[in-house]
XYZ file of C-alpha atoms in Angstrom:
786
model
C -12.136 10.310 3.970
C -15.561 9.937 5.573
C -15.743 8.131 8.890
C -16.975 4.569 8.593
C -20.382 4.053 10.199
C -20.243 0.769 12.120
C -23.474 0.796 14.122
C -25.161 -1.367 11.468
C -23.416 -4.573 10.348
C -22.512 -5.494 7.705
C -21.272 -1.993 7.025
C -23.575 -0.776 4.238
C -21.943 -0.489 0.812
C -21.626 3.071 -0.422
C -22.955 3.762 -3.892
C -20.802 6.036 -6.051
C -22.291 9.506 -6.248
C -20.868 11.906 -8.797
C -20.124 12.221 -12.477
C -20.436 9.047 -14.533
C -18.453 9.342 -17.728
C -19.084 7.498 -20.960
C -15.653 5.840 -21.218
C -12.996 5.273 -18.584
C -10.426 7.180 -20.681
C -12.309 10.423 -20.154
C -10.038 12.659 -18.023
C -12.987 13.456 -15.739
C -13.390 9.782 -14.796
C -12.689 9.445 -11.095
C -13.490 6.728 -8.576
C -12.101 6.216 -5.118
C -9.871 3.133 -4.712
C -11.516 0.014 -3.331
C -11.045 0.108 0.422
C -11.348 -3.271 2.132
C -13.132 -3.289 5.460
C -10.727 -2.853 8.328
C -11.244 -2.023 12.019
C -10.070 1.340 13.350
C -6.344 2.054 13.382
C -4.699 0.516 16.411
C -7.224 -2.299 16.871
C -5.259 -5.164 18.439
C -5.038 -8.774 17.500
C -7.024 -10.783 20.041
C -6.252 -14.228 21.411
C -8.739 -15.778 23.837
C -7.613 -18.991 25.527
C -10.265 -20.893 27.466
C -9.260 -23.973 29.410
C -11.795 -26.525 30.605
C -12.715 -27.724 34.117
C -9.809 -25.973 35.828
C -10.553 -24.650 39.293
C -9.260 -21.409 40.802
C -6.695 -23.284 42.911
C -5.136 -25.512 40.216
C -2.754 -23.314 38.204
C 0.505 -22.126 39.699
C -0.423 -18.648 38.443
C -3.089 -18.604 41.179
C -1.198 -20.576 43.814
C -2.086 -24.082 42.663
C 0.134 -27.188 42.579
C 0.030 -27.596 38.773
C 2.932 -25.931 37.003
C 1.732 -23.516 34.316
C 4.786 -21.493 33.262
C 2.988 -19.914 30.304
C 0.274 -18.556 32.575
C 2.938 -17.411 35.034
C 4.821 -15.616 32.254
C 1.729 -13.836 30.927
C 0.720 -12.839 34.456
C 4.175 -11.422 35.038
C 3.764 -9.159 32.019
C 0.058 -8.556 32.488
C -2.734 -8.644 35.050
C -4.221 -11.378 37.209
C -7.972 -11.000 37.747
C -8.787 -12.682 41.038
C -12.571 -12.189 40.966
C -13.466 -13.297 37.448
C -16.487 -15.580 37.146
C -18.000 -18.157 34.824
C -21.388 -19.874 34.842
C -20.378 -23.202 36.519
C -20.782 -25.300 33.344
C -19.138 -25.456 29.928
C -21.812 -24.793 27.268
C -23.301 -21.867 29.203
C -19.924 -20.251 29.863
C -18.926 -20.505 26.204
C -22.246 -19.135 25.017
C -21.945 -16.191 27.401
C -18.308 -15.561 26.471
C -18.917 -15.426 22.726
C -22.205 -13.525 22.865
C -21.580 -11.063 25.702
C -25.004 -11.952 27.076
C -26.058 -14.033 30.071
C -26.306 -17.719 29.288
C -30.059 -18.136 29.777
C -30.697 -15.137 27.537
C -29.008 -17.033 24.698
C -30.858 -20.282 25.440
C -27.951 -22.041 27.159
C -29.228 -22.702 30.668
C -27.359 -26.026 30.711
C -25.298 -28.192 28.369
C -26.774 -28.801 24.923
C -27.522 -32.444 25.708
C -29.988 -31.258 28.368
C -31.841 -28.683 26.266
C -35.587 -28.290 26.769
C -38.199 -26.266 24.918
C -38.123 -23.383 27.424
C -36.492 -20.214 25.987
C -33.740 -20.105 28.596
C -32.798 -23.741 28.052
C -33.431 -24.527 24.354
C -29.730 -24.221 23.285
C -30.716 -21.839 20.466
C -28.965 -18.485 20.517
C -31.500 -15.949 19.185
C -30.500 -13.854 16.185
C -31.041 -10.784 18.342
C -27.838 -11.806 20.161
C -25.250 -11.949 17.385
C -21.936 -13.448 18.506
C -18.982 -11.198 19.134
C -16.776 -12.979 16.520
C -19.365 -12.096 13.873
C -19.219 -8.456 14.936
C -15.428 -8.538 14.621
C -15.533 -10.308 11.260
C -17.942 -7.761 9.830
C -15.620 -5.008 11.045
C -12.614 -6.443 9.188
C -11.074 -8.976 11.587
C -9.905 -12.432 10.525
C -11.552 -14.955 12.864
C -10.794 -18.563 13.776
C -11.656 -21.076 16.479
C -9.616 -24.087 17.556
C -10.821 -26.810 19.905
C -14.043 -27.341 21.775
C -17.434 -26.090 20.679
C -20.194 -27.206 23.026
C -22.791 -24.735 21.827
C -24.196 -26.621 18.822
C -27.716 -27.899 19.602
C -27.658 -31.690 19.579
C -30.517 -31.705 17.094
C -28.399 -29.605 14.705
C -25.198 -31.629 14.979
C -25.699 -33.951 12.000
C -23.628 -33.740 8.780
C -26.520 -31.908 7.102
C -26.833 -29.212 9.771
C -28.342 -26.710 9.888
C -25.100 -24.894 10.680
C -26.525 -21.653 12.052
C -25.087 -22.369 15.499
C -21.793 -23.989 14.423
C -18.596 -21.919 14.682
C -18.547 -21.705 10.900
C -20.547 -20.170 9.427
C -23.129 -19.254 12.073
C -20.769 -18.341 14.904
C -18.795 -15.732 13.013
C -15.626 -17.780 12.602
C -14.116 -17.892 9.133
C -12.177 -21.027 10.102
C -12.885 -23.801 12.596
C -10.828 -26.834 13.545
C -11.924 -28.782 16.579
C -14.728 -30.859 18.001
C -18.446 -30.508 18.614
C -19.581 -31.591 22.073
C -18.616 -31.613 25.708
C -15.444 -33.688 25.691
C -13.139 -35.628 23.417
C -10.753 -38.529 23.530
C -7.366 -36.819 23.387
C -5.820 -39.848 21.680
C -8.657 -40.663 19.241
C -10.600 -37.415 18.775
C -13.643 -36.828 16.594
C -12.679 -33.705 14.656
C -14.217 -31.248 12.228
C -12.631 -28.793 9.843
C -15.352 -26.250 9.189
C -18.380 -28.607 9.043
C -16.586 -31.621 7.533
C -15.433 -34.553 9.701
C -11.691 -35.171 9.468
C -9.454 -37.762 11.059
C -6.334 -37.068 13.162
C -3.021 -37.291 11.367
C -1.840 -40.263 13.414
C -2.337 -42.684 16.271
C -1.142 -42.481 19.883
C 1.643 -44.906 18.972
C 2.748 -42.458 16.271
C 2.804 -39.572 18.746
C -0.601 -38.022 18.180
C -2.303 -36.014 20.922
C -5.142 -33.545 20.388
C -3.580 -30.722 22.412
C -0.469 -30.754 20.255
C -2.584 -30.888 17.096
C -4.738 -27.904 18.092
C -1.670 -25.811 18.874
C -0.161 -26.697 15.493
C -3.334 -25.676 13.691
C -3.616 -22.394 15.601
C 0.023 -21.522 14.928
C -0.321 -22.366 11.244
C -3.448 -20.246 10.862
C -1.961 -17.228 12.640
C 1.203 -17.371 10.542
C -0.786 -17.660 7.337
C -3.096 -14.827 8.335
C -0.187 -12.485 9.011
C 1.530 -13.578 5.810
C -1.471 -12.971 3.575
C -3.140 -10.008 5.326
C -0.578 -8.350 7.622
C -2.663 -5.167 7.916
C -5.668 -7.094 9.180
C -5.940 -8.007 12.870
C -7.043 -11.464 13.926
C -9.349 -12.866 16.566
C -8.240 -16.383 17.525
C -10.200 -18.425 20.059
C -8.278 -21.419 21.409
C -10.447 -23.679 23.578
C -8.628 -27.008 23.767
C -10.936 -29.072 25.975
C -8.125 -29.635 28.489
C -8.510 -30.425 31.375
C -11.988 -31.874 30.978
C -12.118 -35.633 31.418
C -10.799 -37.869 30.014
C -7.456 -36.865 31.485
C -5.117 -38.048 28.725
C -1.467 -37.040 28.662
C 1.890 -38.531 27.598
C 3.570 -40.636 30.257
C 6.709 -38.514 30.496
C 4.606 -35.586 31.673
C 2.894 -37.727 34.312
C 6.222 -38.894 35.675
C 7.186 -35.302 36.500
C 4.532 -35.347 39.207
C 5.166 -38.797 40.651
C 4.882 -38.746 44.436
C 3.886 -35.085 44.674
C 0.344 -35.776 45.838
C 0.894 -38.714 48.143
C 0.034 -36.561 51.163
C -3.563 -36.135 49.976
C -6.063 -33.492 49.005
C -6.471 -31.865 52.405
C -2.755 -31.112 52.676
C -2.626 -29.910 49.064
C -5.499 -27.543 49.824
C -3.670 -26.085 52.825
C -0.491 -25.584 50.794
C -2.379 -23.909 47.956
C -4.171 -21.585 50.361
C -0.845 -20.389 51.768
C 0.612 -19.754 48.306
C -2.495 -17.831 47.243
C -1.984 -15.399 50.100
C 1.667 -14.999 49.157
C 0.703 -14.187 45.562
C -1.969 -11.744 46.675
C -4.780 -13.399 44.709
C -6.743 -13.652 47.964
C -6.502 -11.264 50.920
C -4.181 -12.001 53.809
C -7.174 -12.231 56.162
C -9.201 -14.607 53.968
C -10.457 -17.802 55.589
C -10.208 -21.269 54.095
C -13.724 -22.677 53.724
C -14.584 -26.002 55.307
C -14.587 -29.185 53.284
C -18.213 -30.272 52.718
C -19.174 -33.292 54.799
C -20.109 -35.128 51.599
C -16.393 -35.246 50.641
C -14.242 -37.580 52.750
C -11.118 -36.420 54.513
C -7.938 -37.893 53.037
C -7.224 -39.685 56.298
C -10.600 -41.413 56.026
C -9.946 -42.884 52.574
C -9.045 -46.532 52.067
C -5.236 -46.818 52.466
C -5.168 -49.418 49.686
C -6.808 -46.929 47.337
C -4.587 -43.955 48.124
C -1.892 -44.789 45.528
C -4.631 -44.775 42.872
C -6.065 -41.502 44.143
C -2.624 -39.907 44.154
C -1.983 -41.177 40.611
C -5.261 -39.596 39.460
C -4.013 -36.206 40.587
C -0.576 -36.761 39.049
C -2.285 -37.396 35.717
C -4.513 -34.342 36.068
C -1.636 -32.049 37.002
C 0.358 -33.339 34.054
C -2.591 -32.716 31.738
C -2.863 -29.095 32.868
C 0.880 -28.543 32.518
C 0.851 -30.170 29.084
C -2.021 -27.923 27.961
C -0.234 -24.832 29.270
C 2.923 -25.898 27.424
C 1.093 -25.974 24.101
C -0.637 -22.688 24.850
C 2.898 -21.406 25.310
C 3.797 -22.580 21.816
C 0.987 -20.421 20.416
C 2.179 -17.437 22.476
C 5.760 -17.996 21.312
C 4.656 -18.143 17.672
C 2.913 -14.776 18.050
C 6.023 -13.344 19.734
C 8.223 -14.636 16.895
C 6.053 -12.677 14.458
C 6.782 -9.537 16.493
C 3.134 -8.882 17.313
C 2.706 -10.102 20.904
C 2.929 -6.532 22.204
C -0.049 -5.603 20.032
C -2.110 -8.699 20.882
C -4.761 -8.603 23.589
C -4.541 -12.003 25.288
C -7.205 -13.371 27.584
C -6.063 -16.554 29.347
C -9.171 -17.808 31.160
C -8.078 -20.737 33.287
C -11.272 -22.771 33.314
C -14.817 -22.473 32.021
C -16.092 -23.435 35.488
C -14.719 -24.880 38.673
C -12.862 -28.175 38.790
C -15.137 -31.118 38.043
C -16.558 -33.212 40.868
C -18.244 -35.546 38.377
C -15.620 -38.274 38.828
C -17.346 -39.542 42.024
C -15.763 -40.085 45.421
C -13.206 -42.630 44.178
C -12.567 -41.470 40.613
C -12.942 -43.749 37.622
C -11.035 -45.399 34.776
C -13.976 -44.730 32.457
C -16.107 -41.653 32.949
C -19.097 -43.394 31.343
C -19.081 -46.008 34.134
C -20.068 -43.295 36.608
C -23.627 -43.282 35.330
C -23.864 -46.532 33.355
C -22.213 -49.089 35.653
C -21.203 -47.626 39.011
C -21.337 -51.081 40.588
C -18.391 -52.213 38.452
C -16.085 -49.354 39.441
C -15.002 -50.969 42.692
C -11.817 -50.018 44.555
C -10.306 -53.316 43.444
C -11.107 -52.470 39.818
C -9.303 -49.142 40.202
C -6.282 -50.657 41.940
C -5.840 -53.241 39.190
C -5.919 -50.551 36.475
C -3.882 -47.764 38.027
C -1.272 -47.985 35.271
C -3.924 -47.340 32.615
C -4.671 -43.832 33.883
C -3.871 -41.216 31.281
C -3.255 -43.759 28.519
C -5.426 -44.743 25.532
C -6.596 -47.706 27.631
C -8.553 -45.444 29.985
C -11.105 -42.636 29.882
C -10.260 -41.486 33.373
C -11.490 -38.868 35.801
C -10.233 -38.012 39.282
C -11.970 -38.213 42.657
C -14.115 -35.411 44.059
C -11.587 -34.653 46.787
C -9.102 -33.483 44.175
C -11.687 -31.311 42.450
C -12.451 -29.627 45.749
C -8.743 -29.059 46.353
C -8.377 -27.547 42.891
C -11.115 -25.034 43.810
C -9.221 -23.770 46.871
C -10.091 -21.661 48.825
C -13.756 -21.856 47.867
C -16.679 -24.182 48.525
C -17.885 -26.818 46.084
C -17.081 -27.529 42.431
C -18.298 -27.364 38.845
C -22.123 -27.316 38.456
C -22.544 -25.542 41.804
C -23.241 -22.024 40.545
C -24.246 -20.884 44.011
C -20.689 -20.892 45.364
C -17.407 -19.528 44.059
C -15.879 -23.005 43.824
C -18.123 -23.528 40.821
C -17.815 -20.091 39.232
C -14.590 -18.271 40.163
C -11.798 -18.832 37.637
C -8.403 -17.195 37.586
C -7.998 -15.037 34.484
C -4.979 -13.274 32.993
C -5.074 -10.290 30.656
C -1.881 -9.445 28.717
C -1.606 -6.523 26.274
C 1.692 -4.636 26.617
C 0.866 -1.900 24.102
C -2.532 -1.286 25.683
C -1.825 -1.754 29.399
C 0.951 0.082 31.217
C 0.682 -1.980 34.384
C 2.255 -5.431 34.593
C 2.621 -8.123 37.205
C -0.314 -6.769 39.189
C -3.519 -8.244 40.611
C -6.961 -6.830 39.899
C -9.768 -7.650 42.313
C -12.689 -5.961 40.557
C -15.697 -8.263 40.228
C -16.103 -9.481 36.655
C -17.958 -12.149 34.724
C -17.437 -13.933 31.437
C -20.069 -11.692 29.792
C -17.561 -8.840 30.206
C -15.069 -10.268 27.696
C -16.993 -9.332 24.528
C -17.564 -5.683 25.564
C -13.881 -5.422 26.501
C -12.704 -6.666 23.115
C -14.940 -4.268 21.208
C -13.835 -1.435 23.472
C -10.150 -2.267 22.984
C -10.661 -2.387 19.213
C -12.415 0.989 19.170
C -15.587 -0.583 17.821
C -19.097 0.502 18.786
C -21.732 -2.003 19.775
C -23.857 -2.565 16.652
C -27.535 -1.776 16.890
C -28.261 -4.246 14.076
C -26.416 -7.282 12.695
C -27.423 -8.990 9.475
C -30.661 -7.061 9.438
C -31.724 -7.903 12.987
C -31.905 -5.401 15.848
C -29.571 -6.427 18.645
C -30.042 -6.912 22.357
C -27.327 -4.963 24.203
C -24.407 -6.715 25.844
C -25.138 -7.724 29.424
C -21.572 -7.213 30.563
C -19.269 -4.229 30.966
C -15.878 -3.438 29.492
C -12.955 -4.268 31.774
C -10.636 -1.669 30.236
C -11.371 0.811 33.047
C -9.437 -1.472 35.397
C -6.395 -2.055 33.188
C -4.336 0.804 34.609
C -6.369 1.677 37.700
C -5.893 -0.953 40.370
C -8.208 0.866 42.774
C -10.976 1.596 40.263
C -14.455 1.015 41.650
C -16.321 -2.028 40.386
C -18.577 -1.486 37.386
C -20.101 -4.986 37.293
C -22.051 -4.784 40.524
C -24.911 -7.248 40.056
C -24.805 -10.793 38.644
C -27.161 -13.711 38.963
C -25.955 -17.345 38.902
C -27.987 -20.479 38.158
C -27.117 -23.981 37.073
C -29.332 -27.039 37.585
C -31.175 -25.094 40.303
C -27.959 -24.261 42.160
C -28.501 -20.535 42.254
C -27.327 -17.280 43.700
C -27.137 -13.533 43.331
C -24.189 -11.170 43.725
C -24.920 -7.524 44.444
C -22.396 -4.941 45.612
C -20.317 -7.554 47.399
C -23.177 -9.452 49.034
C -24.152 -12.941 47.884
C -27.292 -14.940 48.604
C -26.884 -18.530 47.444
C -28.467 -21.971 47.641
C -27.013 -25.311 46.581
C -29.678 -27.605 45.169
C -27.817 -30.724 43.985
C -24.565 -32.562 44.511
C -22.600 -32.770 41.231
C -21.541 -36.399 41.467
C -25.038 -37.726 42.122
C -26.511 -38.664 38.738
C -29.773 -40.159 39.899
C -32.287 -39.443 42.620
C -31.820 -35.678 42.544
C -34.522 -33.808 44.401
C -37.016 -31.777 42.386
C -38.187 -29.885 45.475
C -36.554 -26.500 45.067
C -38.572 -25.058 47.959
C -36.576 -27.271 50.324
C -33.295 -25.625 49.321
C -31.575 -23.749 52.128
C -30.314 -20.248 51.366
C -27.047 -18.824 52.704
C -25.897 -15.215 52.972
C -22.340 -13.898 52.689
C -20.783 -10.439 52.784
C -17.806 -10.905 50.482
C -16.701 -7.328 51.163
C -15.341 -8.715 54.430
C -15.657 -12.490 53.857
C -13.788 -13.032 50.562
C -14.289 -16.814 50.361
C -17.926 -17.191 51.481
C -16.813 -18.843 54.705
C -19.256 -17.297 57.200
C -22.986 -17.700 56.616
C -24.995 -14.712 57.919
C -28.458 -15.941 56.919
C -29.714 -16.462 60.459
C -28.340 -13.141 61.690
C -29.618 -11.055 58.775
C -32.902 -12.503 57.437
C -34.042 -9.166 55.991
C -30.884 -8.800 53.925
C -31.287 -12.366 52.694
C -34.905 -11.705 51.685
C -33.852 -8.577 49.816
C -31.279 -10.507 47.789
C -33.638 -13.429 47.152
C -36.089 -10.969 45.646
C -33.321 -9.486 43.511
C -32.460 -12.973 42.253
C -36.048 -13.447 41.099
C -36.002 -10.092 39.338
C -32.796 -10.918 37.491
C -33.959 -14.478 36.795
C -37.140 -13.167 35.210
C -35.226 -10.604 33.167
C -32.823 -13.173 31.678
C -35.072 -16.236 31.020
C -33.930 -18.279 34.028
C -37.547 -19.094 34.906
C -39.078 -21.596 35.010
C -36.379 -23.309 37.051
C -35.605 -26.780 35.725
C -34.954 -29.364 38.489
C -35.154 -32.442 36.246
C -31.856 -34.171 35.473
C -31.819 -37.587 33.784
C -35.133 -36.931 32.018
C -33.598 -34.020 30.130
C -31.283 -36.315 28.206
C -34.404 -37.781 26.559
C -35.553 -35.467 23.718
C -39.205 -36.536 23.949
C -39.370 -35.776 27.679
C -37.310 -32.601 27.358
C -39.346 -31.209 24.476
C -36.527 -30.631 21.998
C -36.557 -31.932 18.408
C -35.595 -35.546 17.847
C -33.283 -35.673 14.827
C -34.337 -39.280 14.159
C -38.144 -39.469 14.287
C -39.956 -42.771 13.948
C -38.731 -46.309 14.530
C -36.380 -46.761 11.579
C -33.227 -45.152 10.246
C -31.543 -45.769 6.930
C -27.783 -45.261 6.583
C -25.551 -45.687 3.554
C -22.044 -46.966 3.054
C -19.354 -44.398 3.799
C -21.404 -42.362 6.252
C -19.168 -41.648 9.219
C -18.645 -39.565 12.344
C -22.356 -39.481 13.133
C -22.796 -38.258 16.682
C -24.807 -40.400 19.058
C -27.624 -37.869 19.187
C -28.308 -38.122 15.443
C -28.477 -41.930 15.263
C -31.629 -43.768 16.279
C -31.547 -44.797 19.931
C -31.521 -48.582 20.354
C -31.021 -48.588 24.117
C -33.499 -50.302 26.454
C -35.529 -51.829 23.605
C -35.588 -54.651 21.096
C -34.139 -53.751 17.731
C -32.580 -55.088 14.558
C -29.714 -54.044 12.313
C -29.829 -55.136 8.673
C -27.132 -54.495 6.067
C -26.575 -55.213 2.386
C -22.996 -56.193 1.600
C -20.784 -57.061 -1.321
C -18.278 -59.669 -0.099
C -15.044 -60.117 -2.106
C -13.794 -63.500 -3.292
C -10.983 -63.582 -0.745
C -13.447 -63.268 2.145
C -14.995 -60.661 4.397
C -13.307 -58.705 7.152
C -13.783 -55.430 9.007
C -16.636 -53.330 10.302
C -20.088 -53.233 8.744
C -21.411 -50.692 11.237
C -20.105 -49.546 14.615
C -21.437 -47.167 17.241
C -19.382 -45.893 20.167
C -15.831 -46.751 21.144
C -13.710 -48.073 23.970
C -16.015 -46.509 26.589
C -18.986 -48.532 25.305
C -20.838 -49.379 22.135
C -21.637 -52.133 19.654
C -20.433 -53.313 16.277
C -21.583 -55.648 13.531
C -18.531 -56.829 11.634
C -16.736 -59.707 9.941
C -13.780 -61.436 11.524
C -11.800 -64.185 9.848
C -14.497 -64.319 7.200
C -17.382 -64.828 9.626
C -20.202 -62.543 10.771
C -19.743 -61.184 14.308
C -21.552 -58.925 16.743
C -19.762 -57.345 19.683
C -21.244 -55.353 22.560
C -18.907 -53.366 24.798
C -20.471 -52.503 28.158
C -18.508 -49.531 29.632
C -15.187 -51.105 28.710
C -15.687 -53.523 31.589
C -17.619 -56.335 29.879
C -17.520 -57.320 26.211
C -19.950 -59.823 24.736
C -19.392 -61.578 21.412
C -21.846 -63.448 19.219
C -20.593 -65.113 16.043
C -21.575 -67.342 13.155
C -20.072 -70.735 12.430
C -20.339 -70.458 8.670
C -18.280 -67.917 6.694
C -19.842 -65.078 4.764
C -19.877 -66.268 1.116
C -18.622 -64.055 -1.700
C -21.147 -61.914 -3.542
C -24.072 -59.720 -2.595
C -25.772 -60.626 0.683
C -28.024 -59.307 3.386
C -26.895 -59.763 6.994
C -28.929 -59.059 10.090
C -28.615 -58.825 13.853
C -31.722 -59.104 16.015
C -31.587 -58.012 19.654
C -34.450 -59.230 21.837
C -34.338 -56.979 24.910
C -35.215 -58.521 28.278
C -37.443 -55.588 29.238
C -38.594 -54.647 32.743
C -36.234 -51.749 33.260
C -33.227 -50.002 31.806
C -29.740 -51.313 31.117
C -30.938 -54.906 30.970
C -29.548 -57.638 28.713
C -30.952 -59.426 25.718
C -30.651 -62.317 23.278
C -28.800 -61.786 20.008
C -29.450 -63.712 16.798
C -27.472 -63.378 13.564
C -28.771 -64.049 10.038
C -27.326 -64.247 6.546
C -29.886 -63.945 3.754
C -32.634 -64.820 6.222
C -30.973 -67.969 7.566
C -29.962 -68.078 11.223
C -26.191 -68.473 11.583
C -25.486 -67.558 15.202
C -27.027 -66.898 18.580
C -25.798 -65.576 21.895
C -26.379 -63.397 24.904
C -25.558 -59.862 26.124
C -26.024 -59.709 29.889
C -26.029 -55.947 30.443
C -26.328 -52.891 28.234
C -25.982 -49.127 28.406
C -29.173 -47.364 29.400
C -28.237 -43.756 28.676
C -25.122 -43.099 26.617
C -22.205 -44.901 25.015
C -19.896 -41.916 24.797
C -19.806 -38.125 24.724
C -17.497 -38.074 21.709
C -17.363 -41.415 19.869
C -19.496 -41.776 16.768
C -21.228 -44.129 14.321
C -19.638 -45.267 11.060
C -20.856 -47.452 8.204
C -18.094 -49.609 6.755
C -15.455 -48.666 9.338
C -14.910 -47.663 12.967
C -13.283 -44.269 13.523
C -11.857 -43.258 16.883
C -11.108 -45.870 19.497
C -12.318 -49.371 18.547
C -15.567 -50.624 20.066
C -14.146 -54.116 20.553
C -10.585 -55.391 20.704
C -11.224 -58.200 18.245
C -10.748 -55.973 15.202
C -8.703 -53.309 16.984
C -7.756 -49.846 15.716
C -6.265 -51.127 12.459
C -7.857 -53.223 9.726
C -11.368 -52.240 10.706
C -12.494 -51.058 7.254
C -14.801 -53.558 5.600
C -12.927 -55.423 2.898
C -15.843 -55.392 0.482
C -18.530 -52.734 0.378
C -21.539 -51.872 2.502
C -24.425 -50.617 0.374
C -26.835 -49.700 3.151
C -27.663 -50.364 6.781
C -31.093 -50.069 8.352
C -31.722 -49.922 12.088
C -35.249 -50.751 13.221
C -36.797 -50.456 16.659
C -39.276 -53.081 17.760
C -39.681 -56.794 18.214
C -37.620 -58.238 15.377
C -39.378 -61.608 15.645
C -42.299 -60.114 13.676
C -40.126 -60.138 10.526
C -40.831 -63.726 9.537
C -38.192 -64.029 6.816
C -35.615 -61.844 8.635
C -35.073 -59.894 5.413
C -35.783 -56.362 4.237
C -37.191 -55.599 0.799
C -34.998 -52.794 -0.597
C -37.914 -50.986 -2.275
C -39.983 -51.206 0.889
C -36.974 -50.015 2.854
C -36.679 -46.899 0.701
C -40.419 -46.251 0.785
C -40.477 -46.403 4.572
C -37.414 -44.175 4.877
C -38.743 -41.514 2.521
C -42.190 -41.340 4.134
C -41.111 -41.263 7.779
C -42.705 -38.455 9.755
């Protein structure tokens, strides 16, 4: 049998060459049997597990205080990689992992919500960089993704796509079950199966949690795949979103950690550092880096707040242990099928360092950090300590804990210049392919090395063309050389790092780095990159970047700074992008606005519309008009809702009357209602919001109308200026996810009649003299919008 040529994908079909007989009964009729595409003999199943926002010093597998027995077990039968690196932020790490190319080269210089029009930051993976799952699929692998996908451009995240950058079909995954975006409510997630929104099977009260659900789906898919195509290997990518905020976890798991962090983050850091030396994941002569002066010592924190701070860490530790437990269920299911020995497992414990985005005190609602920091007072936190981890909170821990979880390194997530932002413990387990077990590997590696390793392990060549497009080579190297050679020389010797102008270069053990911004400062960031101070470290002798040599060795620093610029130019890092808040605005950032113009028309039944694909009503006057059919027994439920418990607004009927509710960061809720009930029949209802102006996040006056007649008036004192939620959505005729306001709650929120259409208009609503919309004019405007 001729060898299959795999350099061009899809593998070209072979036309039959030979005698063609007149009828199939002719004894000279001969055709080779149909041979389905399969990878080379011995290609392993592949399971890649990617946790979220877990620092190097969190997991017990790398000396941390959070118990991760699954990681410990895999490390015992596999290899710990102690110098494995990510990009310092989630979207970029995931894009680099799945493509095998540096994150700027695939347009993912930051998270998708901050995309600009520059090639390195536009969030659009070029077709010259086909994803590794697509290469595997076209070589005969079954492919599936479960959990977080934060690589879909925000302007392509609507129900009508395009889907070129979704896991299915554009990402090479035959099956996808998970969420699109940076984070998700673990109790009330916004989920997709393929490209269709689906709802969770139950509520928190019924025992639902996203981590459990994702594990169930992964196990079910793997079992089915091996049942239906046992000769076909699989590639399963499990990226649960744990332990990104919100830190949600069942109470019984939290209780396991009660009291274990009362001694504070400085002591926890010291304890972790000692265990890391015992495990051998850092050298015995490594130094513990100093705590940055921007982070308070535990002894300097408010004693009244310390029980809250300790509880934050108990919740986080429980969340990591809970995630590891469900990863263990997936591992056990593979073992029960008798195929764990032949499965290459990558357990990457974090897509960046631990997150310092929870501010110095932590928060009960992550959205408050940017939208209402003045409300998140110590007293507020003390009064709500029991909400942490529950559906009543959207919590994040204090920066001090993030720093401790990045032990022994400096800084946290976002800070790509230092290992605290980029070094993540990684475990590789493949008994039939690796003789060594229970050992540590200290070769320098980066997330771009995963894709080349998988192709190498599967015996697959890198394709020169995929789907008719010539391919840019992988930027990483295969790690297989190190599997059974602990002392093998490094093959990944140069790597640039850049995230939000925090930047650095690694070359043959030396690092030149500069921190530009502090992760928990969301406003007032400097745009003066020339003022950034560079540091120099020789990690051949200074493992943790503890001793800055910049003043002693200026020539070496200059050499590495020049190398950074060379690499930055090569991989689309330039121009550097120091803007922060402005990049969340599509007009300022230069990316497409999925809702052009000043009006958007929605229809009844539309649901799970992400915030980026619904017209932005923040910081401006606007109106919401809807056509309803009210039943004889009265109206009830949601007409339209945007957001959830973290913030948002809803127009709805309660006890037969029209209502408007505005939830400001879960801390303030404003209600405006009508006195008269909504009569039965077809009606047009309207809410007009007259914004106060003169700044962002201001209040406004609300007026309600039924069929053009004013029926209610009230006041909203403060509003969101930037975002309601990273995961909650907009629905017409219902409210999926967590409820925007408590008045209608999680049950009974479907409108009892029907909602025909809803139109949202930007502008001064007082110019509409009759407070009505002509349906034909409404359609004309909608269809001719530019």
